[in-house]
Amino acid sequence: MTGRLHRYRPVLIPAIALAVLLFLSFSASLLAPYDPTAMDIVGRLKPPSAAHWLGQDEFGRDILSRMLHGGRVSLTVAILSSLIAMAIGVTLGLIGGYFRGLSEILTLRMMDIILSFPPILLALLVVTLFGPGIVTLTACLSILFAPGFARVTYGEALAVRQLDYVESARALGAKSGRIVLGTVLPNITGPIIVQFSLTVASAILIESGLSFLGLGVVPPEASWGLMIRSARGYMSYSAMGLVWPCLALIVTVLIFNALCDGLRDIFDPKTRPSRVPPVPVKTAPAEPDPQALLTVNDLHTHIATERGTVRAVDGVSFALRPGETLAVVGESGSGKSMTGLSLMGLAPEPAGRIVGGDVWLRTRSGKVVDLAKADDQTLERIRGDEIAMIFQEPMTALNPVYRIGDQIVEAILRHRNLDRKAAWAKAVEVLDHVGVPEPALRARAYPHELSGGLRQRAMIAMA
């Protein structure tokens, strides 16, 4: 039970806040102390008091009552339009992503046409043509946000349809509809839910913007955007009348954004904690080899997953002396890369953890540092200076928007007290040292302009 609560902790506070917000908004008829449309001309623009906690507006209406009823209208429009947009977008995305062909072309082109218009501009056009009102606003926002769901669903469905279990279902003779609804859709619900929470926040802002412009909710119906529009003309007399609906909008959007971030963390397998956290492994005490630059003693790295703990590195030991080259040989998935990442203190967080063993590194000064127990500050100082890792895919390791020389200069400036001009000269020098032809010219090239071999040499130069 504790592990399950720990997994859902990122959304716990936003979910509670959202539940409170929904309760206050949709129970407005019971909670509101006054009729939101009842006017009291004598009490125009009065400040907060015991009778009216948030004050009264330009018509003497109770602001708290209008805030509660306005929240119900804003949230109803946002949630309903997001649900309709999700239904339309997910359907089109599944059809285009799974069946491909003509349906894919039609889906993408139709979505591209809608996405080519700025959202608020398209909403203004539709509402102007068909008139303001809750129904028009909901329909407009539904059309506006459907392409976002279609794009997300299309991309996820395209990736899932090529996986083995989908191919197996197809080979067993399952009908396409059953595969799409029973196999593909359940495996892409995570990104769709995240997109939904993000869409609701955007819909609230657009609804408020249109109501502020007089093209959304029609008076005397309460809406946060309409309240901002009304209070703007009297802000010099009663500034709080403008503050309350603005504050409600800010808090609501922050709640949905926090919920979106939490859902993303939950559905991302890299951040899912294990139900049973890794326990430390007892290793036999040892001392570093006095002649070795690097001594690894009984190294254990575990990765926490929902199904339990995976022993990615299990009892690795070796010593590397000056002038020696050590080859680590093994099949795919045997832990070669994870061993290197563990030595560098780069085990995937938060799931990966060194649970036992020692990694002693003898620095240039002769000091021995245990990298397995070093803090982040020590590791940042040592990485790239005393020890480095060259990844096997340089194209993904190099930043595609920066020149090769700039990336090497960044590494040099991190560990050397040089100005940028001297660091650039040093970068050209190390490129020449690793055998890159015309190093001054190559230093000004982007990663995609170099061959795979030259990119690999650039990575070596950076190390």
GROMACS .gro file of C-alpha atoms in nm:
model
  463
    1MET     CA    1   0.000   0.000   0.000
    2THR     CA    2   0.286   0.237   0.086
    3GLY     CA    3   0.452   0.169  -0.250
    4ARG     CA    4   0.127   0.242  -0.434
    5LEU     CA    5   0.085   0.572  -0.246
    6HIS     CA    6   0.446   0.658  -0.321
    7ARG     CA    7   0.384   0.600  -0.690
    8TYR     CA    8   0.083   0.834  -0.698
    9ARG     CA    9   0.241   1.097  -0.474
   10PRO     CA   10   0.312   1.343  -0.764
   11VAL     CA   11  -0.062   1.379  -0.831
   12LEU     CA   12  -0.189   1.353  -0.474
   13ILE     CA   13  -0.183   1.724  -0.384
   14PRO     CA   14  -0.302   1.847  -0.729
   15ALA     CA   15  -0.581   1.585  -0.726
   16ILE     CA   16  -0.699   1.695  -0.380
   17ALA     CA   17  -0.685   2.061  -0.486
   18LEU     CA   18  -0.879   1.980  -0.804
   19ALA     CA   19  -1.141   1.785  -0.606
   20VAL     CA   20  -1.189   2.085  -0.374
   21LEU     CA   21  -1.213   2.319  -0.675
   22LEU     CA   22  -1.472   2.099  -0.847
   23PHE     CA   23  -1.673   2.062  -0.526
   24LEU     CA   24  -1.683   2.438  -0.468
   25SER     CA   25  -1.775   2.511  -0.829
   26PHE     CA   26  -2.038   2.246  -0.888
   27SER     CA   27  -2.194   2.294  -0.543
   28ALA     CA   28  -2.228   2.667  -0.603
   29SER     CA   29  -2.607   2.654  -0.577
   30LEU     CA   30  -2.574   2.517  -0.223
   31LEU     CA   31  -2.266   2.708  -0.107
   32ALA     CA   32  -2.319   3.052  -0.259
   33PRO     CA   33  -2.456   3.291   0.006
   34TYR     CA   34  -2.647   3.503  -0.249
   35ASP     CA   35  -2.807   3.482  -0.590
   36PRO     CA   36  -2.522   3.559  -0.835
   37THR     CA   37  -2.750   3.783  -1.043
   38ALA     CA   38  -2.921   3.967  -0.754
   39MET     CA   39  -2.829   4.336  -0.766
   40ASP     CA   40  -2.792   4.580  -0.476
   41ILE     CA   41  -2.732   4.928  -0.616
   42VAL     CA   42  -2.676   5.072  -0.268
   43GLY     CA   43  -2.384   4.832  -0.215
   44ARG     CA   44  -2.203   4.904  -0.543
   45LEU     CA   45  -1.825   4.842  -0.531
   46LYS     CA   46  -1.822   4.791  -0.154
   47PRO     CA   47  -1.507   4.628  -0.010
   48PRO     CA   48  -1.506   4.288   0.164
   49SER     CA   49  -1.720   4.274   0.477
   50ALA     CA   50  -1.879   4.023   0.713
   51ALA     CA   51  -2.186   4.003   0.489
   52HIS     CA   52  -1.994   3.992   0.160
   53TRP     CA   53  -1.659   3.819   0.215
   54LEU     CA   54  -1.507   3.922  -0.120
   55GLY     CA   55  -1.699   4.247  -0.163
   56GLN     CA   56  -1.955   4.356  -0.423
   57ASP     CA   57  -1.921   4.441  -0.792
   58GLU     CA   58  -2.038   4.743  -0.994
   59PHE     CA   59  -2.402   4.628  -0.968
   60GLY     CA   60  -2.381   4.537  -0.601
   61ARG     CA   61  -2.376   4.163  -0.675
   62ASP     CA   62  -2.192   3.939  -0.431
   63ILE     CA   63  -1.847   3.859  -0.576
   64LEU     CA   64  -1.806   3.532  -0.383
   65SER     CA   65  -2.135   3.398  -0.520
   66ARG     CA   66  -2.039   3.500  -0.873
   67MET     CA   67  -1.695   3.343  -0.827
   68LEU     CA   68  -1.848   3.008  -0.732
   69HIS     CA   69  -2.103   3.013  -1.014
   70GLY     CA   70  -1.843   3.149  -1.257
   71GLY     CA   71  -1.612   2.860  -1.173
   72ARG     CA   72  -1.891   2.617  -1.255
   73VAL     CA   73  -1.945   2.777  -1.596
   74SER     CA   74  -1.573   2.801  -1.680
   75LEU     CA   75  -1.496   2.445  -1.570
   76THR     CA   76  -1.805   2.304  -1.741
   77VAL     CA   77  -1.711   2.462  -2.073
   78ALA     CA   78  -1.345   2.359  -2.037
   79ILE     CA   79  -1.405   1.998  -1.929
   80LEU     CA   80  -1.693   1.934  -2.170
   81SER     CA   81  -1.507   2.079  -2.469
   82SER     CA   82  -1.195   1.880  -2.374
   83LEU     CA   83  -1.396   1.556  -2.354
   84ILE     CA   84  -1.553   1.616  -2.695
   85ALA     CA   85  -1.214   1.710  -2.842
   86MET     CA   86  -1.061   1.395  -2.691
   87ALA     CA   87  -1.333   1.175  -2.840
   88ILE     CA   88  -1.289   1.327  -3.187
   89GLY     CA   89  -0.910   1.348  -3.178
   90VAL     CA   90  -0.850   1.000  -3.035
   91THR     CA   91  -1.084   0.843  -3.292
   92LEU     CA   92  -0.914   1.017  -3.584
   93GLY     CA   93  -0.567   0.948  -3.442
   94LEU     CA   94  -0.637   0.577  -3.397
   95ILE     CA   95  -0.778   0.544  -3.749
   96GLY     CA   96  -0.486   0.729  -3.907
   97GLY     CA   97  -0.214   0.569  -3.693
   98TYR     CA   98  -0.333   0.209  -3.719
   99PHE     CA   99  -0.486   0.180  -4.067
  100ARG     CA  100  -0.241   0.418  -4.241
  101GLY     CA  101  -0.295   0.480  -4.614
  102LEU     CA  102  -0.565   0.722  -4.723
  103SER     CA  103  -0.712   0.754  -4.375
  104GLU     CA  104  -0.372   0.864  -4.245
  105ILE     CA  105  -0.336   1.130  -4.516
  106LEU     CA  106  -0.688   1.265  -4.463
  107THR     CA  107  -0.648   1.275  -4.084
  108LEU     CA  108  -0.313   1.452  -4.089
  109ARG     CA  109  -0.407   1.703  -4.356
  110MET     CA  110  -0.734   1.790  -4.183
  111MET     CA  111  -0.554   1.840  -3.852
  112ASP     CA  112  -0.282   2.046  -4.021
  113ILE     CA  113  -0.544   2.283  -4.165
  114ILE     CA  114  -0.689   2.350  -3.819
  115LEU     CA  115  -0.346   2.378  -3.656
  116SER     CA  116  -0.234   2.631  -3.917
  117PHE     CA  117  -0.466   2.892  -3.760
  118PRO     CA  118  -0.377   3.060  -3.428
  119PRO     CA  119  -0.615   2.913  -3.165
  120ILE     CA  120  -0.758   3.238  -3.032
  121LEU     CA  121  -0.801   3.375  -3.386
  122LEU     CA  122  -0.995   3.068  -3.499
  123ALA     CA  123  -1.209   3.083  -3.185
  124LEU     CA  124  -1.284   3.451  -3.248
  125LEU     CA  125  -1.388   3.372  -3.606
  126VAL     CA  126  -1.626   3.090  -3.510
  127VAL     CA  127  -1.786   3.276  -3.219
  128THR     CA  128  -1.829   3.590  -3.431
  129LEU     CA  129  -2.004   3.392  -3.706
  130PHE     CA  130  -2.236   3.189  -3.482
  131GLY     CA  131  -2.280   3.428  -3.192
  132PRO     CA  132  -2.166   3.409  -2.828
  133GLY     CA  133  -2.299   3.154  -2.583
  134ILE     CA  134  -2.198   2.845  -2.390
  135VAL     CA  135  -2.300   2.599  -2.665
  136THR     CA  136  -2.112   2.787  -2.937
  137LEU     CA  137  -1.809   2.826  -2.712
  138THR     CA  138  -1.801   2.456  -2.623
  139ALA     CA  139  -1.831   2.349  -2.988
  140CYS     CA  140  -1.562   2.596  -3.093
  141LEU     CA  141  -1.314   2.479  -2.828
  142SER     CA  142  -1.386   2.115  -2.913
  143ILE     CA  143  -1.287   2.170  -3.276
  144LEU     CA  144  -0.990   2.378  -3.167
  145PHE     CA  145  -0.836   2.114  -2.938
  146ALA     CA  146  -0.921   1.798  -3.136
  147PRO     CA  147  -0.601   1.818  -3.350
  148GLY     CA  148  -0.383   1.805  -3.039
  149PHE     CA  149  -0.541   1.478  -2.930
  150ALA     CA  150  -0.527   1.344  -3.286
  151ARG     CA  151  -0.154   1.419  -3.315
  152VAL     CA  152  -0.070   1.258  -2.980
  153THR     CA  153  -0.286   0.952  -3.050
  154TYR     CA  154  -0.154   0.915  -3.404
  155GLY     CA  155   0.209   0.917  -3.291
  156GLU     CA  156   0.151   0.670  -3.008
  157ALA     CA  157  -0.066   0.438  -3.221
  158LEU     CA  158   0.195   0.442  -3.496
  159ALA     CA  159   0.459   0.320  -3.251
  160VAL     CA  160   0.238   0.061  -3.079
  161ARG     CA  161   0.105  -0.099  -3.400
  162GLN     CA  162   0.457  -0.222  -3.483
  163LEU     CA  163   0.513  -0.398  -3.151
  164ASP     CA  164   0.515  -0.775  -3.124
  165TYR     CA  165   0.197  -0.818  -2.921
  166VAL     CA  166  -0.003  -0.623  -3.182
  167GLU     CA  167   0.147  -0.835  -3.460
  168SER     CA  168   0.060  -1.146  -3.259
  169ALA     CA  169  -0.303  -1.037  -3.223
  170ARG     CA  170  -0.318  -0.973  -3.597
  171ALA     CA  171  -0.162  -1.313  -3.669
  172LEU     CA  172  -0.423  -1.484  -3.449
  173GLY     CA  173  -0.695  -1.343  -3.673
  174ALA     CA  174  -0.832  -1.075  -3.440
  175LYS     CA  175  -1.042  -0.812  -3.613
  176SER     CA  176  -0.897  -0.465  -3.659
  177GLY     CA  177  -1.160  -0.303  -3.437
  178ARG     CA  178  -1.083  -0.541  -3.152
  179ILE     CA  179  -0.708  -0.481  -3.188
  180VAL     CA  180  -0.749  -0.103  -3.194
  181LEU     CA  181  -0.987  -0.083  -2.897
  182GLY     CA  182  -0.860  -0.380  -2.695
  183THR     CA  183  -0.486  -0.369  -2.756
  184VAL     CA  184  -0.369  -0.037  -2.900
  185LEU     CA  185  -0.591   0.207  -2.709
  186PRO     CA  186  -0.524   0.069  -2.356
  187ASN     CA  187  -0.150   0.102  -2.417
  188ILE     CA  188  -0.163   0.470  -2.515
  189THR     CA  189  -0.402   0.602  -2.249
  190GLY     CA  190  -0.119   0.761  -2.048
  191PRO     CA  191  -0.025   1.032  -2.301
  192ILE     CA  192  -0.394   1.090  -2.379
  193ILE     CA  193  -0.475   1.157  -2.012
  194VAL     CA  194  -0.180   1.395  -1.984
  195GLN     CA  195  -0.298   1.575  -2.298
  196PHE     CA  196  -0.649   1.600  -2.150
  197SER     CA  197  -0.531   1.772  -1.831
  198LEU     CA  198  -0.322   2.013  -2.037
  199THR     CA  199  -0.615   2.084  -2.269
  200VAL     CA  200  -0.853   2.167  -1.983
  201ALA     CA  201  -0.612   2.433  -1.855
  202SER     CA  202  -0.581   2.583  -2.204
  203ALA     CA  203  -0.959   2.574  -2.255
  204ILE     CA  204  -1.016   2.766  -1.931
  205LEU     CA  205  -0.779   3.040  -2.046
  206ILE     CA  206  -0.932   3.067  -2.395
  207GLU     CA  207  -1.288   3.066  -2.254
  208SER     CA  208  -1.194   3.343  -2.014
  209GLY     CA  209  -1.026   3.539  -2.294
  210LEU     CA  210  -1.331   3.515  -2.519
  211SER     CA  211  -1.566   3.607  -2.233
  212PHE     CA  212  -1.341   3.903  -2.156
  213LEU     CA  213  -1.383   4.016  -2.518
  214GLY     CA  214  -1.759   3.975  -2.493
  215LEU     CA  215  -1.770   3.672  -2.723
  216GLY     CA  216  -1.808   3.398  -2.465
  217VAL     CA  217  -2.056   3.361  -2.182
  218VAL     CA  218  -2.349   3.603  -2.214
  219PRO     CA  219  -2.437   3.832  -1.917
  220PRO     CA  220  -2.583   3.813  -1.660
  221GLU     CA  221  -2.440   3.457  -1.645
  222ALA     CA  222  -2.127   3.450  -1.429
  223SER     CA  223  -1.787   3.357  -1.572
  224TRP     CA  224  -1.437   3.440  -1.452
  225GLY     CA  225  -1.350   3.603  -1.784
  226LEU     CA  226  -1.673   3.804  -1.779
  227MET     CA  227  -1.601   3.914  -1.421
  228ILE     CA  228  -1.256   4.037  -1.527
  229ARG     CA  229  -1.414   4.229  -1.815
  230SER     CA  230  -1.668   4.395  -1.584
  231ALA     CA  231  -1.418   4.476  -1.306
  232ARG     CA  232  -1.160   4.625  -1.543
  233GLY     CA  233  -1.359   4.946  -1.585
  234TYR     CA  234  -1.381   5.000  -1.209
  235MET     CA  235  -1.035   4.888  -1.100
  236SER     CA  236  -0.945   5.237  -0.973
  237TYR     CA  237  -1.243   5.222  -0.733
  238SER     CA  238  -1.236   4.855  -0.636
  239ALA     CA  239  -0.917   4.675  -0.736
  240MET     CA  240  -1.008   4.358  -0.546
  241GLY     CA  241  -1.298   4.297  -0.782
  242LEU     CA  242  -1.037   4.238  -1.053
  243VAL     CA  243  -0.796   4.045  -0.831
  244TRP     CA  244  -1.033   3.765  -0.723
  245PRO     CA  245  -1.124   3.622  -1.069
  246CYS     CA  246  -0.763   3.663  -1.187
  247LEU     CA  247  -0.643   3.473  -0.880
  248ALA     CA  248  -0.900   3.199  -0.944
  249LEU     CA  249  -0.776   3.160  -1.302
  250ILE     CA  250  -0.411   3.145  -1.195
  251VAL     CA  251  -0.473   2.888  -0.921
  252THR     CA  252  -0.691   2.670  -1.147
  253VAL     CA  253  -0.437   2.665  -1.430
  254LEU     CA  254  -0.155   2.589  -1.184
  255ILE     CA  255  -0.356   2.298  -1.041
  256PHE     CA  256  -0.412   2.146  -1.385
  257ASN     CA  257  -0.047   2.201  -1.484
  258ALA     CA  258   0.073   2.034  -1.163
  259LEU     CA  259  -0.168   1.747  -1.229
  260CYS     CA  260  -0.034   1.718  -1.584
  261ASP     CA  261   0.327   1.702  -1.457
  262GLY     CA  262   0.232   1.440  -1.200
  263LEU     CA  263   0.051   1.225  -1.454
  264ARG     CA  264   0.349   1.248  -1.686
  265ASP     CA  265   0.576   1.122  -1.407
  266ILE     CA  266   0.339   0.834  -1.329
  267PHE     CA  267   0.304   0.716  -1.688
  268ASP     CA  268   0.677   0.753  -1.763
  269PRO     CA  269   0.827   0.407  -1.693
  270LYS     CA  270   1.167   0.561  -1.618
  271THR     CA  271   1.026   0.735  -1.310
  272ARG     CA  272   0.812   0.454  -1.170
  273PRO     CA  273   0.942   0.345  -0.831
  274SER     CA  274   0.959  -0.016  -0.726
  275ARG     CA  275   0.710  -0.158  -0.481
  276VAL     CA  276   1.010  -0.298  -0.298
  277PRO     CA  277   1.303  -0.052  -0.297
  278PRO     CA  278   1.653  -0.190  -0.358
  279VAL     CA  279   1.830  -0.292  -0.040
  280PRO     CA  280   2.202  -0.241   0.013
  281VAL     CA  281   2.424  -0.537  -0.072
  282LYS     CA  282   2.692  -0.630   0.177
  283THR     CA  283   3.030  -0.658   0.007
  284ALA     CA  284   3.359  -0.780   0.141
  285PRO     CA  285   3.590  -0.497   0.256
  286ALA     CA  286   3.882  -0.430   0.024
  287GLU     CA  287   4.150  -0.174  -0.048
  288PRO     CA  288   4.229  -0.004  -0.381
  289ASP     CA  289   4.516  -0.143  -0.587
  290PRO     CA  290   4.809   0.093  -0.509
  291GLN     CA  291   4.927   0.077  -0.873
  292ALA     CA  292   4.585   0.108  -1.040
  293LEU     CA  293   4.421   0.425  -1.171
  294LEU     CA  294   4.077   0.267  -1.138
  295THR     CA  295   3.977  -0.013  -0.901
  296VAL     CA  296   3.626  -0.159  -0.903
  297ASN     CA  297   3.541  -0.394  -0.617
  298ASP     CA  298   3.223  -0.607  -0.615
  299LEU     CA  299   3.004  -0.340  -0.777
  300HIS     CA  300   2.626  -0.387  -0.756
  301THR     CA  301   2.376  -0.159  -0.935
  302HIS     CA  302   2.005  -0.230  -0.903
  303ILE     CA  303   1.716  -0.078  -1.097
  304ALA     CA  304   1.374  -0.059  -0.933
  305THR     CA  305   1.074  -0.152  -1.147
  306GLU     CA  306   0.708  -0.220  -1.075
  307ARG     CA  307   0.776  -0.592  -1.104
  308GLY     CA  308   1.066  -0.585  -0.861
  309THR     CA  309   1.436  -0.512  -0.857
  310VAL     CA  310   1.656  -0.577  -1.160
  311ARG     CA  311   2.022  -0.652  -1.091
  312ALA     CA  312   2.174  -0.455  -1.377
  313VAL     CA  313   2.530  -0.489  -1.243
  314ASP     CA  314   2.598  -0.780  -1.011
  315GLY     CA  315   2.938  -0.821  -0.847
  316VAL     CA  316   3.172  -0.663  -1.106
  317SER     CA  317   3.539  -0.630  -1.005
  318PHE     CA  318   3.849  -0.521  -1.200
  319ALA     CA  319   4.155  -0.298  -1.179
  320LEU     CA  320   4.294  -0.075  -1.454
  321ARG     CA  321   4.660   0.030  -1.433
  322PRO     CA  322   4.837   0.304  -1.632
  323GLY     CA  323   4.881   0.209  -1.999
  324GLU     CA  324   4.633  -0.079  -1.982
  325THR     CA  325   4.322  -0.127  -2.195
  326LEU     CA  326   4.035  -0.334  -2.061
  327ALA     CA  327   3.769  -0.485  -2.287
  328VAL     CA  328   3.431  -0.568  -2.134
  329VAL     CA  329   3.265  -0.833  -2.350
  330GLY     CA  330   2.910  -0.960  -2.319
  331GLU     CA  331   2.582  -1.008  -2.498
  332SER     CA  332   2.326  -0.732  -2.536
  333GLY     CA  333   2.164  -0.649  -2.203
  334SER     CA  334   2.440  -0.807  -1.995
  335GLY     CA  335   2.521  -0.477  -1.819
  336LYS     CA  336   2.821  -0.338  -2.009
  337SER     CA  337   2.681   0.012  -2.056
  338MET     CA  338   2.528   0.012  -1.708
  339THR     CA  339   2.869  -0.070  -1.562
  340GLY     CA  340   3.018   0.233  -1.737
  341LEU     CA  341   2.728   0.455  -1.627
  342SER     CA  342   2.767   0.334  -1.270
  343LEU     CA  343   3.138   0.420  -1.270
  344MET     CA  344   3.046   0.774  -1.380
  345GLY     CA  345   2.767   0.811  -1.125
  346LEU     CA  346   2.513   0.826  -1.409
  347ALA     CA  347   2.285   0.535  -1.320
  348PRO     CA  348   1.933   0.621  -1.440
  349GLU     CA  349   1.748   0.814  -1.170
  350PRO     CA  350   1.541   0.773  -0.965
  351ALA     CA  351   1.511   0.399  -1.030
  352GLY     CA  352   1.883   0.313  -1.066
  353ARG     CA  353   2.109   0.297  -0.763
  354ILE     CA  354   2.450   0.163  -0.662
  355VAL     CA  355   2.367  -0.063  -0.367
  356GLY     CA  356   2.707  -0.214  -0.298
  357GLY     CA  357   3.075  -0.216  -0.388
  358ASP     CA  358   3.348   0.043  -0.437
  359VAL     CA  359   3.479   0.242  -0.734
  360TRP     CA  360   3.817   0.391  -0.647
  361LEU     CA  361   3.969   0.647  -0.881
  362ARG     CA  362   4.324   0.775  -0.832
  363THR     CA  363   4.330   1.140  -0.947
  364ARG     CA  364   4.627   1.329  -1.094
  365SER     CA  365   4.710   1.464  -0.750
  366GLY     CA  366   4.735   1.108  -0.614
  367LYS     CA  367   4.419   1.134  -0.407
  368VAL     CA  368   4.190   0.828  -0.412
  369VAL     CA  369   3.817   0.900  -0.446
  370ASP     CA  370   3.540   0.640  -0.408
  371LEU     CA  371   3.303   0.734  -0.691
  372ALA     CA  372   3.034   0.498  -0.561
  373LYS     CA  373   3.000   0.707  -0.246
  374ALA     CA  374   3.093   1.053  -0.378
  375ASP     CA  375   2.843   1.339  -0.366
  376ASP     CA  376   2.712   1.518  -0.676
  377GLN     CA  377   2.953   1.810  -0.641
  378THR     CA  378   3.255   1.578  -0.636
  379LEU     CA  379   3.128   1.379  -0.933
  380GLU     CA  380   3.066   1.695  -1.138
  381ARG     CA  381   3.422   1.810  -1.069
  382ILE     CA  382   3.574   1.474  -1.167
  383ARG     CA  383   3.356   1.388  -1.468
  384GLY     CA  384   3.507   1.517  -1.790
  385ASP     CA  385   3.837   1.595  -1.619
  386GLU     CA  386   3.967   1.285  -1.442
  387ILE     CA  387   3.735   1.031  -1.605
  388ALA     CA  388   3.501   1.044  -1.905
  389MET     CA  389   3.261   0.821  -2.096
  390ILE     CA  390   3.233   0.806  -2.475
  391PHE     CA  391   2.888   0.692  -2.582
  392GLN     CA  392   2.843   0.450  -2.871
  393GLU     CA  393   2.595   0.676  -3.056
  394PRO     CA  394   2.773   1.011  -3.102
  395MET     CA  395   2.491   1.158  -3.309
  396THR     CA  396   2.255   1.135  -3.012
  397ALA     CA  397   2.523   1.238  -2.761
  398LEU     CA  398   2.622   1.557  -2.948
  399ASN     CA  399   2.391   1.859  -2.939
  400PRO     CA  400   2.266   1.907  -3.298
  401VAL     CA  401   2.220   2.287  -3.266
  402TYR     CA  402   2.576   2.369  -3.154
  403ARG     CA  403   2.900   2.350  -3.349
  404ILE     CA  404   3.149   2.077  -3.260
  405GLY     CA  405   3.404   2.331  -3.140
  406ASP     CA  406   3.154   2.506  -2.913
  407GLN     CA  407   3.068   2.178  -2.742
  408ILE     CA  408   3.433   2.097  -2.681
  409VAL     CA  409   3.493   2.453  -2.557
  410GLU     CA  410   3.209   2.412  -2.308
  411ALA     CA  411   3.378   2.103  -2.162
  412ILE     CA  412   3.716   2.280  -2.149
  413LEU     CA  413   3.580   2.591  -1.975
  414ARG     CA  414   3.408   2.370  -1.719
  415HIS     CA  415   3.741   2.234  -1.594
  416ARG     CA  416   4.009   2.483  -1.707
  417ASN     CA  417   4.064   2.846  -1.613
  418LEU     CA  418   4.091   2.975  -1.971
  419ASP     CA  419   3.926   3.251  -2.170
  420ARG     CA  420   3.705   3.155  -2.465
  421LYS     CA  421   3.971   3.230  -2.728
  422ALA     CA  422   4.227   3.008  -2.557
  423ALA     CA  423   3.964   2.738  -2.506
  424TRP     CA  424   3.880   2.746  -2.878
  425ALA     CA  425   4.248   2.704  -2.966
  426LYS     CA  426   4.264   2.411  -2.723
  427ALA     CA  427   3.955   2.256  -2.886
  428VAL     CA  428   4.119   2.274  -3.231
  429GLU     CA  429   4.434   2.123  -3.081
  430VAL     CA  430   4.257   1.821  -2.930
  431LEU     CA  431   4.066   1.762  -3.255
  432ASP     CA  432   4.399   1.751  -3.435
  433HIS     CA  433   4.537   1.522  -3.164
  434VAL     CA  434   4.263   1.260  -3.224
  435GLY     CA  435   4.324   1.262  -3.600
  436VAL     CA  436   4.047   1.487  -3.731
  437PRO     CA  437   4.160   1.633  -4.068
  438GLU     CA  438   4.141   2.013  -4.100
  439PRO     CA  439   4.052   2.054  -3.732
  440ALA     CA  440   3.996   2.431  -3.751
  441LEU     CA  441   3.735   2.380  -4.024
  442ARG     CA  442   3.573   2.078  -3.857
  443ALA     CA  443   3.543   2.268  -3.529
  444ARG     CA  444   3.300   2.508  -3.700
  445ALA     CA  445   3.086   2.224  -3.839
  446TYR     CA  446   2.760   2.095  -3.692
  447PRO     CA  447   2.733   1.726  -3.594
  448HIS     CA  448   2.515   1.640  -3.896
  449GLU     CA  449   2.787   1.776  -4.128
  450LEU     CA  450   3.040   1.514  -4.012
  451SER     CA  451   3.061   1.144  -4.085
  452GLY     CA  452   3.000   0.889  -3.811
  453GLY     CA  453   3.372   0.830  -3.767
  454LEU     CA  454   3.451   1.200  -3.730
  455ARG     CA  455   3.168   1.242  -3.481
  456GLN     CA  456   3.316   0.957  -3.279
  457ARG     CA  457   3.657   1.128  -3.285
  458ALA     CA  458   3.492   1.453  -3.174
  459MET     CA  459   3.346   1.268  -2.876
  460ILE     CA  460   3.692   1.134  -2.792
  461ALA     CA  461   3.835   1.487  -2.819
  462MET     CA  462   3.564   1.617  -2.587
  463ALA     CA  463   3.647   1.344  -2.334
   0.00000   0.00000   0.00000
